[in-house]
Short mmCIF file of C-alpha atoms in Angstrom, two decimals:
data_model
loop_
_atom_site.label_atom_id
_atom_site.label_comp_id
_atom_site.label_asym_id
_atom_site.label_seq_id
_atom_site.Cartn_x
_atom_site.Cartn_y
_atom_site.Cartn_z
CA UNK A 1 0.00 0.00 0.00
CA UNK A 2 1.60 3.38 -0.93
CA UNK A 3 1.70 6.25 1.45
CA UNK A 4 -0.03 8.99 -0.13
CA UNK A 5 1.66 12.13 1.10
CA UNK A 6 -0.92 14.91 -0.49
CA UNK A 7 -3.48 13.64 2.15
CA UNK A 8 -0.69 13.69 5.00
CA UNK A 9 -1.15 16.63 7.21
CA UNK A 10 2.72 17.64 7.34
CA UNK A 11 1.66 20.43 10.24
CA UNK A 12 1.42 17.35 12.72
CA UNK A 13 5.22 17.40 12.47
CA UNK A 14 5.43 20.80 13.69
CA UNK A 15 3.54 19.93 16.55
CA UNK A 16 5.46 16.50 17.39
CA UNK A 17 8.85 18.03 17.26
CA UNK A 18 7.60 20.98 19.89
CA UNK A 19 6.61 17.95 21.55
CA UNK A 20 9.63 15.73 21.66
CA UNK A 21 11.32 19.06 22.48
CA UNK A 22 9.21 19.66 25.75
CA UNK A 23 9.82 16.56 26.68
CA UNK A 24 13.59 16.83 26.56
CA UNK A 25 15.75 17.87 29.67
CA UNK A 26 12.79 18.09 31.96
CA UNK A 27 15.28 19.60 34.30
CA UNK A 28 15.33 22.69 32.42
CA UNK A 29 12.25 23.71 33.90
CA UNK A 30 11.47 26.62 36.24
CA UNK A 31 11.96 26.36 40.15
CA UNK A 32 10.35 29.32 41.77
CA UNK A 33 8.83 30.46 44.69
CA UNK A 34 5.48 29.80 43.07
CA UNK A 35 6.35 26.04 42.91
CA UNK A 36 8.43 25.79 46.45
CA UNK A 37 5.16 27.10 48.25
CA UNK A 38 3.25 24.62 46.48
CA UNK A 39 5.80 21.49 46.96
CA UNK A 40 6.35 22.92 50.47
CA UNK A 41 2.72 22.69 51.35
CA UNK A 42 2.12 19.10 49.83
CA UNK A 43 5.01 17.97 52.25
CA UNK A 44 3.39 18.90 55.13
CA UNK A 45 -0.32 17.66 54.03
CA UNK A 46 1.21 14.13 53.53
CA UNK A 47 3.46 14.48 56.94
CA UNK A 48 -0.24 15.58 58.61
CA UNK A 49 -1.68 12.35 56.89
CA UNK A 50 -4.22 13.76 54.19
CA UNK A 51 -4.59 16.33 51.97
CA UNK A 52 -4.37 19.71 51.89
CA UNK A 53 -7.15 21.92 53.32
CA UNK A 54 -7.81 24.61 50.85
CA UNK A 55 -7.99 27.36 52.91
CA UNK A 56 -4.27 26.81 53.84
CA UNK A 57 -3.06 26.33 50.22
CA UNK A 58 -2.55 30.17 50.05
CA UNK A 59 -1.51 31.70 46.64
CA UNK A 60 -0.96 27.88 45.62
CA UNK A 61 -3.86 26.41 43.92
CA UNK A 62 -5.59 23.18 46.46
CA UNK A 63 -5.74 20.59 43.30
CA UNK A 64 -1.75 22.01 42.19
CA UNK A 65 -1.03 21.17 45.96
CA UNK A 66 -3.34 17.67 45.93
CA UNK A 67 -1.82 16.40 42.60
CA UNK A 68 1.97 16.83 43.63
CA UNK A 69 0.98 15.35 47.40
CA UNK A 70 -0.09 12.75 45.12
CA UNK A 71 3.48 12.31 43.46
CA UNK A 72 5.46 12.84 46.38
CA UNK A 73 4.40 9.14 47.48
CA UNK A 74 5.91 7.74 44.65
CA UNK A 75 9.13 9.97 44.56
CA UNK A 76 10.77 12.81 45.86
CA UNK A 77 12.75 13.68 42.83
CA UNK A 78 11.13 16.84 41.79
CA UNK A 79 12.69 16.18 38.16
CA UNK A 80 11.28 13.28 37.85
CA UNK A 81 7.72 14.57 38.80
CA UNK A 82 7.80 17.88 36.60
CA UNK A 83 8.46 14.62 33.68
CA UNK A 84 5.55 13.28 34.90
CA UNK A 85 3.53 16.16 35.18
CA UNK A 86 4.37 17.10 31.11
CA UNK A 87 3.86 13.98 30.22
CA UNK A 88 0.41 14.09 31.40
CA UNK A 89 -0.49 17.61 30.28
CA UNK A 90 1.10 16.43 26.82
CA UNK A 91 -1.01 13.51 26.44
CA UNK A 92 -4.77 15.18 27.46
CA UNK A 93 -3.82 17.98 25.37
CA UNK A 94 -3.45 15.60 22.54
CA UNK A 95 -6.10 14.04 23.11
CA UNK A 96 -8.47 16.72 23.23
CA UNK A 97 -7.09 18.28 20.13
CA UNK A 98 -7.44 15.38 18.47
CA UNK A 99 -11.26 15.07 19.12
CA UNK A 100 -11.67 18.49 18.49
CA UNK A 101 -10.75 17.94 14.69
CA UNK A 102 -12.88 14.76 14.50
CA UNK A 103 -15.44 17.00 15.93
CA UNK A 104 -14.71 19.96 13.69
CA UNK A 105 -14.14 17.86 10.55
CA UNK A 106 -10.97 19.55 10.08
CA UNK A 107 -7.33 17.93 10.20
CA UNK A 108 -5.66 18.29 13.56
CA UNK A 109 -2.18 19.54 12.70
CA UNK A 110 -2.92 23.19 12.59
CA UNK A 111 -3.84 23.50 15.91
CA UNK A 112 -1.85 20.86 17.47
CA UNK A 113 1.29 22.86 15.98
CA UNK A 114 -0.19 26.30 16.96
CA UNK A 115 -0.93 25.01 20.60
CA UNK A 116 2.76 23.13 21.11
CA UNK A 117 4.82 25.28 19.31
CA UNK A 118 3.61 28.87 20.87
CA UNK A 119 6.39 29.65 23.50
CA UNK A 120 4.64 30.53 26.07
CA UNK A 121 2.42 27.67 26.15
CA UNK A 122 5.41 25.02 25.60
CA UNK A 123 6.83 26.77 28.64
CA UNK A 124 3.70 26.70 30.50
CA UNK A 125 3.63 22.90 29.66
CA UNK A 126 7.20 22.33 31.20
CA UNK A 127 6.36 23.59 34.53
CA UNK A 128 6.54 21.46 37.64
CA UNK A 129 3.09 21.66 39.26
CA UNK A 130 -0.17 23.64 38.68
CA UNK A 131 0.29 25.70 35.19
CA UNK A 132 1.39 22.93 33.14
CA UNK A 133 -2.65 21.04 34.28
CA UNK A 134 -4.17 24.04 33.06
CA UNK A 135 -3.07 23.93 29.73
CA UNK A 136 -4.46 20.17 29.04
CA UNK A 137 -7.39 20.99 31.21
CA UNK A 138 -8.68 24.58 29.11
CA UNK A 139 -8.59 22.01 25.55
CA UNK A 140 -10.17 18.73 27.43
CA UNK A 141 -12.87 21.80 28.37
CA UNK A 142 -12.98 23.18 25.06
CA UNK A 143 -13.44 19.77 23.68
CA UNK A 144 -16.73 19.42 25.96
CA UNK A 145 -17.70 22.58 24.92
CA UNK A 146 -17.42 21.78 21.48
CA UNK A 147 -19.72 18.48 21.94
CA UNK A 148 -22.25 20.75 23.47
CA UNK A 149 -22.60 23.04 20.33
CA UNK A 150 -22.78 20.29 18.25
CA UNK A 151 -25.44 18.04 19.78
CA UNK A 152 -26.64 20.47 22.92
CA UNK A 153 -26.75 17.34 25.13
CA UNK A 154 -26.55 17.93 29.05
CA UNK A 155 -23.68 15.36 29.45
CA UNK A 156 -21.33 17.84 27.50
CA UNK A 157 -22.24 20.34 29.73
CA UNK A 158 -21.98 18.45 32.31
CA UNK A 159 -18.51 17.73 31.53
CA UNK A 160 -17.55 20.88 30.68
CA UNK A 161 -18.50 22.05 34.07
CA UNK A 162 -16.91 19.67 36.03
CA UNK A 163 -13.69 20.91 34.15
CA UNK A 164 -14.13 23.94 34.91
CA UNK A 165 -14.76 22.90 38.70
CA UNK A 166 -11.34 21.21 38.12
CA UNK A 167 -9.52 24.15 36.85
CA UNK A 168 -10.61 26.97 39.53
CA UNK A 169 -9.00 24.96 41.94
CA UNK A 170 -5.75 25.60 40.17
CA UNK A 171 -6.70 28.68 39.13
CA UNK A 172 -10.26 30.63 40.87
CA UNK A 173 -10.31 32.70 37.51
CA UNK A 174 -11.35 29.17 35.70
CA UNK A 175 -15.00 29.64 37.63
CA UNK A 176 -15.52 31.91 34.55
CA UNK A 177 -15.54 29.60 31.97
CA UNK A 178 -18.94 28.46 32.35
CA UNK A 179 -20.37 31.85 32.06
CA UNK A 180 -18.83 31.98 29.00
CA UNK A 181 -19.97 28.69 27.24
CA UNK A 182 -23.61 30.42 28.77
CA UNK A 183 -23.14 33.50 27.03
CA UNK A 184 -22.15 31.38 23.68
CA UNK A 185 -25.44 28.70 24.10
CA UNK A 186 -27.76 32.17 24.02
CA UNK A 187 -26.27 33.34 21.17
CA UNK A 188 -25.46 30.45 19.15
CA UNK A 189 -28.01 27.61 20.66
CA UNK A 190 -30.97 29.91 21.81
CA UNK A 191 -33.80 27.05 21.77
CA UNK A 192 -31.55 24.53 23.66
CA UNK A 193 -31.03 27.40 25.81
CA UNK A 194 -34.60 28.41 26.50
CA UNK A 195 -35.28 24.42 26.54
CA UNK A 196 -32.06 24.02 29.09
CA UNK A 197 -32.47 27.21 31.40
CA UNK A 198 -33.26 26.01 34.23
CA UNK A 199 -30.76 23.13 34.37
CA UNK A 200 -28.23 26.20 33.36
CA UNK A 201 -29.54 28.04 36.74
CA UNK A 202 -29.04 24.91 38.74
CA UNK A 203 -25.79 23.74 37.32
CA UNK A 204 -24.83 27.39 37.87
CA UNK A 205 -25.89 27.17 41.74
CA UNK A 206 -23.92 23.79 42.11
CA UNK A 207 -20.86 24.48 40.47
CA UNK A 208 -20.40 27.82 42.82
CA UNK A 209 -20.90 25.82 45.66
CA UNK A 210 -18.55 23.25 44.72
CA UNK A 211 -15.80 25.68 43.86
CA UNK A 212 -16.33 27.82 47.03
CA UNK A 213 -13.89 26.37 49.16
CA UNK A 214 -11.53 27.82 46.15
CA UNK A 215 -13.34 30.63 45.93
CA UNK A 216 -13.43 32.05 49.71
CA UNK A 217 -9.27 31.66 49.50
CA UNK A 218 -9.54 33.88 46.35
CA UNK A 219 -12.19 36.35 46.91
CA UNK A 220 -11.70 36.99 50.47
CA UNK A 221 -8.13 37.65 50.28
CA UNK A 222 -6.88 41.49 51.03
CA UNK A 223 -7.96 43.57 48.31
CA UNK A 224 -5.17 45.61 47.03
CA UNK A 225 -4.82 48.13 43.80
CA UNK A 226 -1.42 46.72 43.08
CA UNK A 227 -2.54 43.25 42.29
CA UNK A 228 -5.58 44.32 40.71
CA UNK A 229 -3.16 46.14 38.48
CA UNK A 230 -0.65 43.64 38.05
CA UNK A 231 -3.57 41.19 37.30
CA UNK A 232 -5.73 43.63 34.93
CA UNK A 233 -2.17 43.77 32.72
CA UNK A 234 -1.79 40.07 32.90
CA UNK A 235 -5.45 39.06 31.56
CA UNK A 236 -5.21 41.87 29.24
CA UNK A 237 -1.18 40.27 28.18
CA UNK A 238 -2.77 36.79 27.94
CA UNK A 239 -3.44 37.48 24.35
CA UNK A 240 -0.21 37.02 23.20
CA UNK A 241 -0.12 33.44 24.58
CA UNK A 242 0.01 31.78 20.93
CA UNK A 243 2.87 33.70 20.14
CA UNK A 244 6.07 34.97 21.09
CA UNK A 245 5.60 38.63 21.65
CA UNK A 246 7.01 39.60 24.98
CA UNK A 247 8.83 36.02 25.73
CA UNK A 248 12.25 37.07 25.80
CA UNK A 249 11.26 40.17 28.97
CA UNK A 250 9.85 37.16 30.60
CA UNK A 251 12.44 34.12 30.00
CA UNK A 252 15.02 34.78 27.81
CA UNK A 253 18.51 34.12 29.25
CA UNK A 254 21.34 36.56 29.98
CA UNK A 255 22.70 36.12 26.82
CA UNK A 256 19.28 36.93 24.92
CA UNK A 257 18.20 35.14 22.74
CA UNK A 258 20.27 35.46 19.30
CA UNK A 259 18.81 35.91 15.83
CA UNK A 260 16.22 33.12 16.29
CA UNK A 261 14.49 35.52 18.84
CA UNK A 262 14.69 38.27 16.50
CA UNK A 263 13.23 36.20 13.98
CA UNK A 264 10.42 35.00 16.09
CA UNK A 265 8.85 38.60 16.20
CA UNK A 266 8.02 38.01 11.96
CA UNK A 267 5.57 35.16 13.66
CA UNK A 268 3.62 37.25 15.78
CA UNK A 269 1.67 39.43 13.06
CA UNK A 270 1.09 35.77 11.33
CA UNK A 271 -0.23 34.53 13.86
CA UNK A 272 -2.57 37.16 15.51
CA UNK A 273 -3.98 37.66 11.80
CA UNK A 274 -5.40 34.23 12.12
CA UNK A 275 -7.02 35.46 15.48
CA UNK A 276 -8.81 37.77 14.16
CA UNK A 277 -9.53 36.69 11.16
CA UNK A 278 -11.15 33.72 13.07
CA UNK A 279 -13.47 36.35 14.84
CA UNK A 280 -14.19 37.87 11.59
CA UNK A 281 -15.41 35.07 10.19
CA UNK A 282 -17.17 33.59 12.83
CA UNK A 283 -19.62 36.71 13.15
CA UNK A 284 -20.38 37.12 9.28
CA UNK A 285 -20.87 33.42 8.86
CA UNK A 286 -23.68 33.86 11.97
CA UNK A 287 -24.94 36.63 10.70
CA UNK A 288 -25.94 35.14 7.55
CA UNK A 289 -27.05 31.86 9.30
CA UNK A 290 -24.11 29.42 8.06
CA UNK A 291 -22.41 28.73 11.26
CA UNK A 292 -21.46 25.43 11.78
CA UNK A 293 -19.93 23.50 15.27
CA UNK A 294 -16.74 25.22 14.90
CA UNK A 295 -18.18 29.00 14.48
CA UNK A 296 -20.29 28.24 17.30
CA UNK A 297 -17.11 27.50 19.29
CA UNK A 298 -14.87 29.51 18.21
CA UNK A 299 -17.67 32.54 18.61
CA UNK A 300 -18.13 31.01 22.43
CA UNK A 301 -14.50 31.31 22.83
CA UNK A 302 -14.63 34.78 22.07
CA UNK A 303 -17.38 35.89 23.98
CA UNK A 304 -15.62 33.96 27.22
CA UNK A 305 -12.95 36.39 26.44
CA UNK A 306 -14.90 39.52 26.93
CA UNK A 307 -16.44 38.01 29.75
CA UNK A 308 -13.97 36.25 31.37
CA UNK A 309 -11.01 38.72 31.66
CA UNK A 310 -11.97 41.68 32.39
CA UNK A 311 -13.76 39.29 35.51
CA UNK A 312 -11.32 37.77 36.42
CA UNK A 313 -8.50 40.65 37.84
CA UNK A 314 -11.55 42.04 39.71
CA UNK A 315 -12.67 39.31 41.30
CA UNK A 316 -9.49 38.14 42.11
CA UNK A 317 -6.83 40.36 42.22
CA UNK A 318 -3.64 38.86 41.95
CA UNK A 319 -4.60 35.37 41.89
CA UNK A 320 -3.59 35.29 38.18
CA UNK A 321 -0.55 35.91 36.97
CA UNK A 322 1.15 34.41 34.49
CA UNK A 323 -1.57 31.64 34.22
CA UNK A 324 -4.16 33.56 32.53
CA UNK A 325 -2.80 32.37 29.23
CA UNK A 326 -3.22 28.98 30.63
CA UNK A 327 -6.70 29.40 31.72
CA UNK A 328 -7.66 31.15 28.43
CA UNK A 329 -5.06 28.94 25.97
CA UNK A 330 -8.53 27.47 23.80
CA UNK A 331 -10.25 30.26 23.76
CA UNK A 332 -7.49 31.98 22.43
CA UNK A 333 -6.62 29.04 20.49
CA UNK A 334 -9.98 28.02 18.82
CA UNK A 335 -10.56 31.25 16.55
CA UNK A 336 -6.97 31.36 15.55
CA UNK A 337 -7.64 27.66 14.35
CA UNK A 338 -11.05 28.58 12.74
CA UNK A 339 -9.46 31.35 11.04
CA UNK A 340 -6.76 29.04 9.55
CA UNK A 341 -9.33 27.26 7.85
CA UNK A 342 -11.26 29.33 6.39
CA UNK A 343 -8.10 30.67 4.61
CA UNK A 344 -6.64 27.21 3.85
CA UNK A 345 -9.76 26.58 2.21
CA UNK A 346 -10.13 29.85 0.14
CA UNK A 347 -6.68 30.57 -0.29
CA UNK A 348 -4.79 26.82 0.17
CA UNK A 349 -1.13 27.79 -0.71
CA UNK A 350 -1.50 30.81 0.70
CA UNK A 351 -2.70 29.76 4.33
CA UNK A 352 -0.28 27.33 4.45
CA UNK A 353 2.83 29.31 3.34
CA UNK A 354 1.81 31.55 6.09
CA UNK A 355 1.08 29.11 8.85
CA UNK A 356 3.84 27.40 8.02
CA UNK A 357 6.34 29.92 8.36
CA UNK A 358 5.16 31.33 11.33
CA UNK A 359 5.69 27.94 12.19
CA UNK A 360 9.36 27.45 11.49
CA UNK A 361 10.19 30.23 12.81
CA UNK A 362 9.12 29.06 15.98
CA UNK A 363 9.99 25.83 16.24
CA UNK A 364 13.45 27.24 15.29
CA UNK A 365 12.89 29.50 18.60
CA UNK A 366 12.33 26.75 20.58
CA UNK A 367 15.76 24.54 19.86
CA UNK A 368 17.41 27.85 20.19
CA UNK A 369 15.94 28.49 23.53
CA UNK A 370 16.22 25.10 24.69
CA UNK A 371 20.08 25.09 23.62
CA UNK A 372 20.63 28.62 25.83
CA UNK A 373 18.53 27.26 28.75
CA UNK A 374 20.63 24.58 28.89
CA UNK A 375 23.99 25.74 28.72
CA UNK A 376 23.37 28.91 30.82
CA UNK A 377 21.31 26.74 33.28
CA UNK A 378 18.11 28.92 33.24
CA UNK A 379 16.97 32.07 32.70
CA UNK A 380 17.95 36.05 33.92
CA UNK A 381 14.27 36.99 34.96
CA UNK A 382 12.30 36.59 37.79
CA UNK A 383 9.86 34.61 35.98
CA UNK A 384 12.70 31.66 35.51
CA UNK A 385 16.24 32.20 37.30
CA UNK A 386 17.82 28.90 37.31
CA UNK A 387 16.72 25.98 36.12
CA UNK A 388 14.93 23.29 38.61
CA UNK A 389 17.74 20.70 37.70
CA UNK A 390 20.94 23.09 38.42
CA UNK A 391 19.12 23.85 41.71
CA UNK A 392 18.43 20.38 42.56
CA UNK A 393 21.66 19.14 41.70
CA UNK A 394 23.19 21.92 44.50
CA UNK A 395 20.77 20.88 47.24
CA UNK A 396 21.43 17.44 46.68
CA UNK A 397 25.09 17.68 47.23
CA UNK A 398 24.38 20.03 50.13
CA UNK A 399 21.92 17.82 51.74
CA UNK A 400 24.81 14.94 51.86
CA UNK A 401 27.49 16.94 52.86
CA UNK A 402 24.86 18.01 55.62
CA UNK A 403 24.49 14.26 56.44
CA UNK A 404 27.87 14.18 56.82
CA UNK A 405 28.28 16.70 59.12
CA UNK A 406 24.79 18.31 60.78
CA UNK A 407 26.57 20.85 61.94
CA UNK A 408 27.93 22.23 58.47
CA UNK A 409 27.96 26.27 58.29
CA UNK A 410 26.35 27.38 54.77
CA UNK A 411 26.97 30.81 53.60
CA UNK A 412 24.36 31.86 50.93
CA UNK A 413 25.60 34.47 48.28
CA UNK A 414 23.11 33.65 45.85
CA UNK A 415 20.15 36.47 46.11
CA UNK A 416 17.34 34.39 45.01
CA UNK A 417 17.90 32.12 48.00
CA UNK A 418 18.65 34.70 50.35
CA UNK A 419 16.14 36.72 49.87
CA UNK A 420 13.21 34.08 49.46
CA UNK A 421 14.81 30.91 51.25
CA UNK A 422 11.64 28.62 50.82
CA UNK A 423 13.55 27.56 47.31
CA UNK A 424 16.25 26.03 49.03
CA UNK A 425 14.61 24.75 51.87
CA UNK A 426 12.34 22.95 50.01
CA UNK A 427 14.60 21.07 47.92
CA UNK A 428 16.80 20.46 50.78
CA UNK A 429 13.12 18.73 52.26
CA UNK A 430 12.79 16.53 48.99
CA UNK A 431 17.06 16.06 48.75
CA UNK A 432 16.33 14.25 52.93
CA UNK A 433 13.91 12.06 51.09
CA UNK A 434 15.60 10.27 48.48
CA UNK A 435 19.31 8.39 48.41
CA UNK A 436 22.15 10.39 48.18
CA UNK A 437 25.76 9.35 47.73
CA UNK A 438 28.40 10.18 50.41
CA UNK A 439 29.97 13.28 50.58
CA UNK A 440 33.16 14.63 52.14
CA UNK A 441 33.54 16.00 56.01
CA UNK A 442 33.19 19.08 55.36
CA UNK A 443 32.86 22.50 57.88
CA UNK A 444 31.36 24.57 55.44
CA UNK A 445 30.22 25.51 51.98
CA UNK A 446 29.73 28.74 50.22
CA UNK A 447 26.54 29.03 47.44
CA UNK A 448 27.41 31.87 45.43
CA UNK A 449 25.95 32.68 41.86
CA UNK A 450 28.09 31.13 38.49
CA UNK A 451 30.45 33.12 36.78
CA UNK A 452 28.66 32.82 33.50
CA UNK A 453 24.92 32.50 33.01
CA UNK A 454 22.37 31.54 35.41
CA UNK A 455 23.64 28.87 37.77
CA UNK A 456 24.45 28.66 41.25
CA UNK A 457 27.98 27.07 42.44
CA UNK A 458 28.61 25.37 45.42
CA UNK A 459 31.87 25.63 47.25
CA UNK A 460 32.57 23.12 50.07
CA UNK A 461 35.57 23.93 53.01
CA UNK A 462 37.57 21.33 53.84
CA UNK A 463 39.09 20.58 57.46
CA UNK A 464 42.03 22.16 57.76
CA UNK A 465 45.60 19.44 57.25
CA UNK A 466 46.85 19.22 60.73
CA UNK A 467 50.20 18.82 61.29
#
């Protein structure tokens, strides 16, 4: 049987490499203070003996703090779980995609390749605990949402609720979602709507009382202009989540990020015309009454946009941050898609020298990035710093020198640490858990900051000879 490659949709392999790449070095991944609070907090829910109540998670999302108590019984390698935790994002991301386009009639590749090969949400996929779950868990939603436009069954909207039950308890701005799909059943399914209203009210009723354990954290917290600020800019920011735009203030390392960054900015305008020429379409096509399942989404998508973030920073103010793009990724996502094919379909050589392009060029980003990440051991911003696996490897060598001697003197000269000393604590906490090989008697050590890029050396003192 011969392989016939007109029919082969070549834009899957832009989406498998970004994959294979994400999987790579899983060490390469951000360690912050985000991730310490939330790693801290599952070690002391499984040292209590159950899990976390969710008014003590804090900032940290409860289900981001259940899920890695959950992986902590099986290892305390925090390597090995932010592997884990990719792999798993990877795979229900894939999967919803993929029923998305049977659902949509459309090939898969295009958005598969737009999803995995936008920066930020390849980064967002890499990270240890609570963002990378939001990414896989905003397309399994869209994927129910999509099953609802199409047939208008409760079970889809069932399911799409009980995703988005899932999600606010990584993220409380999730609890918008629903209102969203609402706003997109009016407009796009009024007589299942009208049939369906009062199941909407109820479901409405039930899912806020289900979510308010997440909620009272969020919405009772001290209300303060600053984070309403910094969140307001963040929603508004999430838009560039399918692209690159902005990704170098945010990650780059100290080196920058050579010409493939520069490069990478010829993808944004690509990309964001897709956007809105998704929009675009999706409102004439309603307007004349040819909508089909995917305007209907793609049209929902949009109006959980305008619902949903300018919402979410005023309900809850600095609860955000960088995860709105996470949150948000398919509805963001969808029309970009939608517009794709519209174009490919009117213009076929044309959409796809365009998508395909923006495509390359960042893909080529992404080895480029992954190559400086790795050989400068992180990033220069606040948003990375260095890398989980240079930081690991240091507390794991100071956690067996420690063994050695308990009473070993450490001098920290790194600022990260000394200004926000959870990080190291809480690796040193995971480095007592796991099998370490012996280290020298030592009387001290000295953490200081690398000479070149972003890692953190670690200088033991010997005994002094005597004579």
């Amino acid at each position: 049987m011969k392989f016939d490659w007109k029919k082969f949709d070549g834009f899957l392999l832009f989406a498998a490499g970004a994959t294979l790449l994400a999987l790579l070095h899983p060490g390469d991944a951000a360690w912050t203070p985000a991730e310490a609070e939330t790693v801290r907090l599952a070690l002391e829910a499984n040292a209590a003996g159950g899990p976390a109540s969710p008014g003590a998670c804090g900032t940290a999302g409860p289900a981001a703090v259940w899920l890695t108590q959950l992986f902590l019984l099986f290892t305390s390698d925090p390597v090995a779980i932010a592997s884990a935790v990719t792999v798993a994002a990877l795979f229900g991301a894939w999967a919803a995609l993929w029923r998305l386009a049977g659902i949509f009639h459309v090939p898969a590749g295009p958005g598969a390749a737009l999803c995995f090969c936008s920066p930020y949400l390849w980064f967002y996929l890499r990270m240890p605990v609570g963002t990378a779950w939001l990414v896989g868990l905003s397309l399994l939603y869209a994927m129910f949402l999509a099953l609802y436009m199409r047939e208008g069954k409760a079970g889809a909207a069932v399911g799409s609720a009980a995703t988005a039950l899932l999600m606010s308890y990584l993220n409380p701005a999730a609890i918008l979602l629903p209102a969203g799909a609402a706003a997109g059943a009016l407009v796009f399914r009024p007589a299942e709507f009208r049939r369906d209203r009062k199941n909407f009210a109820m479901g409405a009723a039930a899912l806020l009382l289900a979510a308010s354990p997440a909620l009272h954290t969020a919405l009772f917290r001290d209300f303060s202009l600053a984070g309403f600020q910094y969140g307001f800019r963040e929603a508004l920011l999430s838009a560039r989540c399918l692209t690159g735009f902005g990704f170098s203030d945010r990650f780059a390392p100290e080196t920058g990020l050579g010409w493939p960054g520069m490069l990478l900015f010829a993808s944004v305008p690509a990309v964001a015309f897709l956007m809105v020429l998704g929009v675009a379409i999706v409102i004439r096509r309603v307007r004349r009454g040819e909508g089909n399942t995917f305007d209907r989404v793609a049209g929902s998508c949009a109006l959980t946009l305008l619902i949903g973030l300018p919402l979410s920073p005023l309900l809850f103010p600095g609860a955000g941050g960088g995860e709105y793009g996470a949150v948000f990724a398919f509805a963001w996502l969808l029309p970009a898609w939608r517009g794709y094919a519209v174009l490919a379909s009117d213009y076929r050589l044309f959409g796809r020298l365009l998508l395909t392009a923006a495509l390359a060029l960042e893909l080529l980003f992404l080895l480029d990035f992954s190559r400086q990440i790795r050989s400068n051991a992180g990033g220069a911003s606040e948003s990375f710093g260095t890398s989980l696996g240079r930081q690991w490897l240091v507390a794991g060598r100071l956690a067996a020198a420690r063994r050695t001697n308990p009473d070993l003197r450490v001098e920290i000269k790194v600022d990260r640490w000394r200004d926000r000393p959870e990080m190291l604590r809480t690796l040193l906490r995971l480095a007592d858990g796991t099998e370490l090989p012996p280290a020298g008697e030592y009387v001290g050590a000295v953490l200081l900051p690398s000479r070149s890029g972003c890692g953190i050396d670690l200088i033991f003192l010997e005994k002094p000879v005597e004579h």
